[in-house]
């Protein structure tokens, strides 16, 4: 699950957002939704069937989205950041995420039981993490700093520390998906980025030549129809 933006001619921001789901078994579109720029990225947009496993990046890692999937009988494998998906022990104590991550050596995979809470509801899962090598960590921190300069905001120390790790949360049981396999599976999420790249580079989805809402929607839906026909 991911989203990509489409800009109108002359625009410097996001005008439209295409929310997209691909089936990783077939690499074909399973669902999409077109919204204005204000349409946020969330698992709650997705129709979930029992037994589905939804993969999402950091923006999808929040309790309401997780519970939307779990309550429909699905499972998630989602990237995390340091604040948007609070994790708790079975005793109800907040997990100090960075303290757990600091126990890892470079290349070491760690996992810990971790609950997600929403109001009075709880769902049990696992925090899974691996420590990046020095070069990969440095590249990730430079990307954070560039993005921060672009937005005119400083990068917090916690984010810089967290950039040295890749960490996800999943409620798939260990007997069905080991920690190492979960991290490998998350890498397959990159296929949706390649789908967006194909639509923008080959079909010209990226820059929108229309300015009225009705014509913009028709143009974007036309491009998506071509993409589906190619599939």
mmCIF file of C-alpha atoms in Angstrom:
data_model
loop_
_atom_site.group_PDB
_atom_site.id
_atom_site.type_symbol
_atom_site.label_atom_id
_atom_site.label_comp_id
_atom_site.label_asym_id
_atom_site.label_seq_id
_atom_site.Cartn_x
_atom_site.Cartn_y
_atom_site.Cartn_z
ATOM 1 C CA UNK A 1 0.000 0.000 0.000
ATOM 2 C CA UNK A 2 1.343 3.437 -0.897
ATOM 3 C CA UNK A 3 0.430 6.718 -2.546
ATOM 4 C CA UNK A 4 1.947 8.960 -5.184
ATOM 5 C CA UNK A 5 1.317 12.612 -5.979
ATOM 6 C CA UNK A 6 0.316 14.332 -9.191
ATOM 7 C CA UNK A 7 0.908 18.053 -9.754
ATOM 8 C CA UNK A 8 -0.976 20.446 -11.992
ATOM 9 C CA UNK A 9 0.992 22.505 -14.505
ATOM 10 C CA UNK A 10 2.980 25.251 -12.783
ATOM 11 C CA UNK A 11 2.277 23.878 -9.316
ATOM 12 C CA UNK A 12 5.079 23.509 -6.776
ATOM 13 C CA UNK A 13 3.119 21.368 -4.306
ATOM 14 C CA UNK A 14 0.858 18.334 -4.228
ATOM 15 C CA UNK A 15 -2.471 18.778 -6.003
ATOM 16 C CA UNK A 16 -3.735 15.194 -6.224
ATOM 17 C CA UNK A 17 -2.855 11.942 -4.527
ATOM 18 C CA UNK A 18 -3.308 8.437 -5.961
ATOM 19 C CA UNK A 19 -3.675 5.826 -3.200
ATOM 20 C CA UNK A 20 -2.649 2.500 -4.672
ATOM 21 C CA UNK A 21 -2.553 -1.169 -3.669
ATOM 22 C CA UNK A 22 -0.731 -3.881 -5.588
ATOM 23 C CA UNK A 23 -0.957 -7.623 -5.092
ATOM 24 C CA UNK A 24 2.648 -8.728 -4.632
ATOM 25 C CA UNK A 25 1.851 -12.195 -5.979
ATOM 26 C CA UNK A 26 0.723 -10.869 -9.376
ATOM 27 C CA UNK A 27 2.161 -7.309 -9.311
ATOM 28 C CA UNK A 28 -1.245 -6.096 -10.460
ATOM 29 C CA UNK A 29 -3.387 -3.331 -9.010
ATOM 30 C CA UNK A 30 -5.759 -4.548 -6.311
ATOM 31 C CA UNK A 31 -7.361 -1.203 -5.434
ATOM 32 C CA UNK A 32 -6.875 2.525 -5.949
ATOM 33 C CA UNK A 33 -8.450 5.772 -4.856
ATOM 34 C CA UNK A 34 -7.920 9.318 -6.135
ATOM 35 C CA UNK A 35 -8.133 12.181 -3.642
ATOM 36 C CA UNK A 36 -7.172 15.821 -3.428
ATOM 37 C CA UNK A 37 -3.920 16.756 -1.702
ATOM 38 C CA UNK A 38 -5.689 16.789 1.663
ATOM 39 C CA UNK A 39 -6.470 13.056 1.393
ATOM 40 C CA UNK A 40 -4.087 11.479 3.891
ATOM 41 C CA UNK A 41 -2.352 8.133 3.493
ATOM 42 C CA UNK A 42 -3.844 5.498 5.787
ATOM 43 C CA UNK A 43 -4.708 1.811 5.894
ATOM 44 C CA UNK A 44 -8.278 2.924 6.622
ATOM 45 C CA UNK A 45 -8.768 3.635 2.915
ATOM 46 C CA UNK A 46 -8.185 -0.001 2.074
ATOM 47 C CA UNK A 47 -10.839 -2.693 1.838
ATOM 48 C CA UNK A 48 -9.386 -5.548 3.890
ATOM 49 C CA UNK A 49 -10.328 -9.207 3.476
ATOM 50 C CA UNK A 50 -9.694 -11.822 6.199
ATOM 51 C CA UNK A 51 -6.211 -13.247 5.733
ATOM 52 C CA UNK A 52 -4.799 -10.208 3.920
ATOM 53 C CA UNK A 53 -1.316 -9.017 4.838
ATOM 54 C CA UNK A 54 -0.818 -5.305 4.172
ATOM 55 C CA UNK A 55 2.664 -3.822 3.790
ATOM 56 C CA UNK A 56 3.097 -0.101 4.344
ATOM 57 C CA UNK A 57 5.836 2.435 4.943
ATOM 58 C CA UNK A 58 6.181 4.779 7.933
ATOM 59 C CA UNK A 59 3.175 6.961 7.203
ATOM 60 C CA UNK A 60 0.880 3.932 7.620
ATOM 61 C CA UNK A 61 2.293 3.038 11.024
ATOM 62 C CA UNK A 62 -0.318 4.408 13.427
ATOM 63 C CA UNK A 63 -2.820 2.738 15.786
ATOM 64 C CA UNK A 64 -6.066 3.619 13.928
ATOM 65 C CA UNK A 65 -4.718 2.181 10.677
ATOM 66 C CA UNK A 66 -3.394 -0.950 12.353
ATOM 67 C CA UNK A 67 -6.706 -1.638 14.082
ATOM 68 C CA UNK A 68 -8.640 -1.064 10.849
ATOM 69 C CA UNK A 69 -6.728 -3.996 9.348
ATOM 70 C CA UNK A 70 -6.740 -6.221 12.437
ATOM 71 C CA UNK A 71 -10.460 -5.816 13.103
ATOM 72 C CA UNK A 72 -11.183 -6.892 9.516
ATOM 73 C CA UNK A 73 -9.223 -10.108 10.029
ATOM 74 C CA UNK A 74 -6.037 -8.960 8.319
ATOM 75 C CA UNK A 75 -2.422 -8.508 9.355
ATOM 76 C CA UNK A 76 0.108 -5.734 8.852
ATOM 77 C CA UNK A 77 3.824 -5.440 8.292
ATOM 78 C CA UNK A 78 4.589 -1.764 8.657
ATOM 79 C CA UNK A 79 7.689 0.397 8.890
ATOM 80 C CA UNK A 80 7.816 2.614 11.963
ATOM 81 C CA UNK A 81 9.161 5.942 13.084
ATOM 82 C CA UNK A 82 9.986 6.900 16.651
ATOM 83 C CA UNK A 83 6.662 8.480 17.581
ATOM 84 C CA UNK A 84 3.596 7.621 15.500
ATOM 85 C CA UNK A 85 3.170 3.973 16.581
ATOM 86 C CA UNK A 86 3.638 3.738 20.368
ATOM 87 C CA UNK A 87 4.423 0.204 21.505
ATOM 88 C CA UNK A 88 3.734 -1.359 24.891
ATOM 89 C CA UNK A 89 4.753 -4.425 26.859
ATOM 90 C CA UNK A 90 2.111 -6.975 27.863
ATOM 91 C CA UNK A 91 2.159 -5.319 31.292
ATOM 92 C CA UNK A 92 1.068 -2.073 29.664
ATOM 93 C CA UNK A 93 4.358 -0.191 29.947
ATOM 94 C CA UNK A 94 5.490 2.034 27.076
ATOM 95 C CA UNK A 95 8.476 0.507 25.287
ATOM 96 C CA UNK A 96 11.527 2.749 25.084
ATOM 97 C CA UNK A 97 12.147 2.083 21.396
ATOM 98 C CA UNK A 98 15.638 3.533 21.069
ATOM 99 C CA UNK A 99 16.841 1.668 24.155
ATOM 100 C CA UNK A 100 15.831 -1.607 22.498
ATOM 101 C CA UNK A 101 17.488 -0.684 19.217
ATOM 102 C CA UNK A 102 20.773 0.298 20.870
ATOM 103 C CA UNK A 103 21.252 -3.290 22.058
ATOM 104 C CA UNK A 104 21.804 -4.475 18.462
ATOM 105 C CA UNK A 105 25.120 -4.930 16.666
ATOM 106 C CA UNK A 106 25.560 -4.079 12.983
ATOM 107 C CA UNK A 107 23.634 -6.608 10.914
ATOM 108 C CA UNK A 108 22.000 -8.206 13.944
ATOM 109 C CA UNK A 109 18.244 -8.843 13.765
ATOM 110 C CA UNK A 110 16.309 -8.406 16.996
ATOM 111 C CA UNK A 111 12.679 -8.950 17.906
ATOM 112 C CA UNK A 112 10.589 -8.182 20.957
ATOM 113 C CA UNK A 113 6.893 -8.739 21.840
ATOM 114 C CA UNK A 114 5.118 -5.398 21.447
ATOM 115 C CA UNK A 115 1.456 -4.425 21.751
ATOM 116 C CA UNK A 116 -0.339 -1.638 19.913
ATOM 117 C CA UNK A 117 -3.105 0.069 21.898
ATOM 118 C CA UNK A 118 -6.109 2.049 20.717
ATOM 119 C CA UNK A 119 -8.392 3.282 23.477
ATOM 120 C CA UNK A 120 -9.163 0.093 25.470
ATOM 121 C CA UNK A 121 -8.248 -2.316 22.669
ATOM 122 C CA UNK A 122 -4.916 -4.119 22.411
ATOM 123 C CA UNK A 123 -3.323 -6.208 19.698
ATOM 124 C CA UNK A 124 -0.150 -8.217 20.189
ATOM 125 C CA UNK A 125 2.648 -8.228 17.680
ATOM 126 C CA UNK A 126 6.404 -7.984 17.348
ATOM 127 C CA UNK A 127 8.910 -5.170 17.023
ATOM 128 C CA UNK A 128 11.549 -6.385 14.564
ATOM 129 C CA UNK A 129 14.728 -4.447 13.860
ATOM 130 C CA UNK A 130 18.150 -4.679 12.233
ATOM 131 C CA UNK A 131 21.078 -2.306 12.692
ATOM 132 C CA UNK A 132 22.409 -0.723 9.514
ATOM 133 C CA UNK A 133 26.051 -0.599 8.590
ATOM 134 C CA UNK A 134 27.947 2.663 9.048
ATOM 135 C CA UNK A 135 27.723 3.719 5.400
ATOM 136 C CA UNK A 136 23.989 2.976 5.097
ATOM 137 C CA UNK A 137 23.292 4.780 8.375
ATOM 138 C CA UNK A 138 25.269 7.826 7.238
ATOM 139 C CA UNK A 139 23.323 7.958 3.953
ATOM 140 C CA UNK A 140 20.006 7.742 5.807
ATOM 141 C CA UNK A 141 21.016 10.580 8.124
ATOM 142 C CA UNK A 142 22.083 12.768 5.219
ATOM 143 C CA UNK A 143 18.687 12.219 3.591
ATOM 144 C CA UNK A 144 17.001 13.303 6.818
ATOM 145 C CA UNK A 145 19.138 16.417 7.034
ATOM 146 C CA UNK A 146 18.464 17.373 3.399
ATOM 147 C CA UNK A 147 14.715 16.976 3.928
ATOM 148 C CA UNK A 148 14.916 19.012 7.128
ATOM 149 C CA UNK A 149 16.763 21.848 5.356
ATOM 150 C CA UNK A 150 14.160 21.824 2.599
ATOM 151 C CA UNK A 151 11.384 22.189 5.162
ATOM 152 C CA UNK A 152 13.324 24.631 7.325
ATOM 153 C CA UNK A 153 13.094 22.405 10.401
ATOM 154 C CA UNK A 154 15.840 20.861 12.538
ATOM 155 C CA UNK A 155 16.276 17.085 12.777
ATOM 156 C CA UNK A 156 15.744 15.738 16.283
ATOM 157 C CA UNK A 157 18.413 13.618 17.934
ATOM 158 C CA UNK A 158 15.969 10.683 18.234
ATOM 159 C CA UNK A 159 15.371 10.642 14.476
ATOM 160 C CA UNK A 160 19.085 10.730 13.745
ATOM 161 C CA UNK A 161 19.635 7.795 16.089
ATOM 162 C CA UNK A 162 16.716 5.838 14.618
ATOM 163 C CA UNK A 163 18.105 6.342 11.112
ATOM 164 C CA UNK A 164 20.778 3.826 12.011
ATOM 165 C CA UNK A 165 18.194 1.036 12.068
ATOM 166 C CA UNK A 166 15.413 -0.483 10.002
ATOM 167 C CA UNK A 167 12.509 -1.446 12.234
ATOM 168 C CA UNK A 168 9.022 -2.733 11.550
ATOM 169 C CA UNK A 169 6.021 -3.971 13.487
ATOM 170 C CA UNK A 170 3.889 -6.947 12.517
ATOM 171 C CA UNK A 171 1.133 -9.012 14.089
ATOM 172 C CA UNK A 172 1.956 -12.061 11.949
ATOM 173 C CA UNK A 173 2.896 -14.862 14.387
ATOM 174 C CA UNK A 174 6.533 -15.968 14.535
ATOM 175 C CA UNK A 175 5.552 -19.527 13.512
ATOM 176 C CA UNK A 176 4.325 -18.124 10.180
ATOM 177 C CA UNK A 177 6.995 -15.462 9.595
ATOM 178 C CA UNK A 178 10.411 -15.306 11.216
ATOM 179 C CA UNK A 179 12.008 -11.970 12.069
ATOM 180 C CA UNK A 180 14.543 -12.269 9.243
ATOM 181 C CA UNK A 181 11.819 -13.266 6.762
ATOM 182 C CA UNK A 182 9.690 -10.291 7.837
ATOM 183 C CA UNK A 183 12.523 -7.880 7.015
ATOM 184 C CA UNK A 184 13.105 -9.608 3.670
ATOM 185 C CA UNK A 185 9.390 -9.434 2.881
ATOM 186 C CA UNK A 186 9.257 -5.732 3.691
ATOM 187 C CA UNK A 187 11.888 -5.108 1.012
ATOM 188 C CA UNK A 188 9.418 -6.423 -1.585
ATOM 189 C CA UNK A 189 7.300 -3.333 -0.839
ATOM 190 C CA UNK A 190 9.629 -1.522 -3.233
ATOM 191 C CA UNK A 191 7.641 -3.064 -6.110
ATOM 192 C CA UNK A 192 4.933 -0.445 -5.624
ATOM 193 C CA UNK A 193 7.536 2.317 -6.025
ATOM 194 C CA UNK A 194 8.542 0.721 -9.334
ATOM 195 C CA UNK A 195 4.875 0.676 -10.391
ATOM 196 C CA UNK A 196 4.655 4.424 -9.731
ATOM 197 C CA UNK A 197 7.890 5.013 -11.640
ATOM 198 C CA UNK A 198 6.541 3.145 -14.663
ATOM 199 C CA UNK A 199 3.279 5.103 -14.612
ATOM 200 C CA UNK A 200 5.095 8.429 -14.375
ATOM 201 C CA UNK A 201 7.945 7.785 -16.802
ATOM 202 C CA UNK A 202 6.144 5.692 -19.442
ATOM 203 C CA UNK A 203 2.561 6.958 -19.140
ATOM 204 C CA UNK A 204 3.282 10.545 -18.116
ATOM 205 C CA UNK A 205 1.211 10.452 -14.938
ATOM 206 C CA UNK A 206 3.450 12.856 -13.024
ATOM 207 C CA UNK A 207 2.533 16.250 -14.521
ATOM 208 C CA UNK A 208 -1.128 17.110 -14.954
ATOM 209 C CA UNK A 209 -2.035 19.367 -17.941
ATOM 210 C CA UNK A 210 -5.536 20.119 -16.623
ATOM 211 C CA UNK A 211 -6.576 22.750 -14.103
ATOM 212 C CA UNK A 212 -10.274 22.190 -13.325
ATOM 213 C CA UNK A 213 -11.178 19.475 -10.852
ATOM 214 C CA UNK A 214 -13.441 17.601 -13.257
ATOM 215 C CA UNK A 215 -10.916 17.530 -16.110
ATOM 216 C CA UNK A 216 -8.070 16.660 -13.731
ATOM 217 C CA UNK A 217 -9.973 13.684 -12.333
ATOM 218 C CA UNK A 218 -10.874 12.500 -15.829
ATOM 219 C CA UNK A 219 -7.260 12.806 -17.011
ATOM 220 C CA UNK A 220 -5.807 10.912 -14.026
ATOM 221 C CA UNK A 221 -8.447 8.192 -14.214
ATOM 222 C CA UNK A 222 -7.673 7.860 -17.925
ATOM 223 C CA UNK A 223 -3.993 7.311 -17.176
ATOM 224 C CA UNK A 224 -4.852 4.721 -14.526
ATOM 225 C CA UNK A 225 -7.170 2.945 -16.949
ATOM 226 C CA UNK A 226 -4.298 2.697 -19.461
ATOM 227 C CA UNK A 227 -2.062 1.299 -16.704
ATOM 228 C CA UNK A 228 -4.659 -1.344 -15.820
ATOM 229 C CA UNK A 229 -5.135 -2.289 -19.464
ATOM 230 C CA UNK A 230 -1.365 -2.763 -19.820
ATOM 231 C CA UNK A 231 -1.412 -5.044 -16.764
#
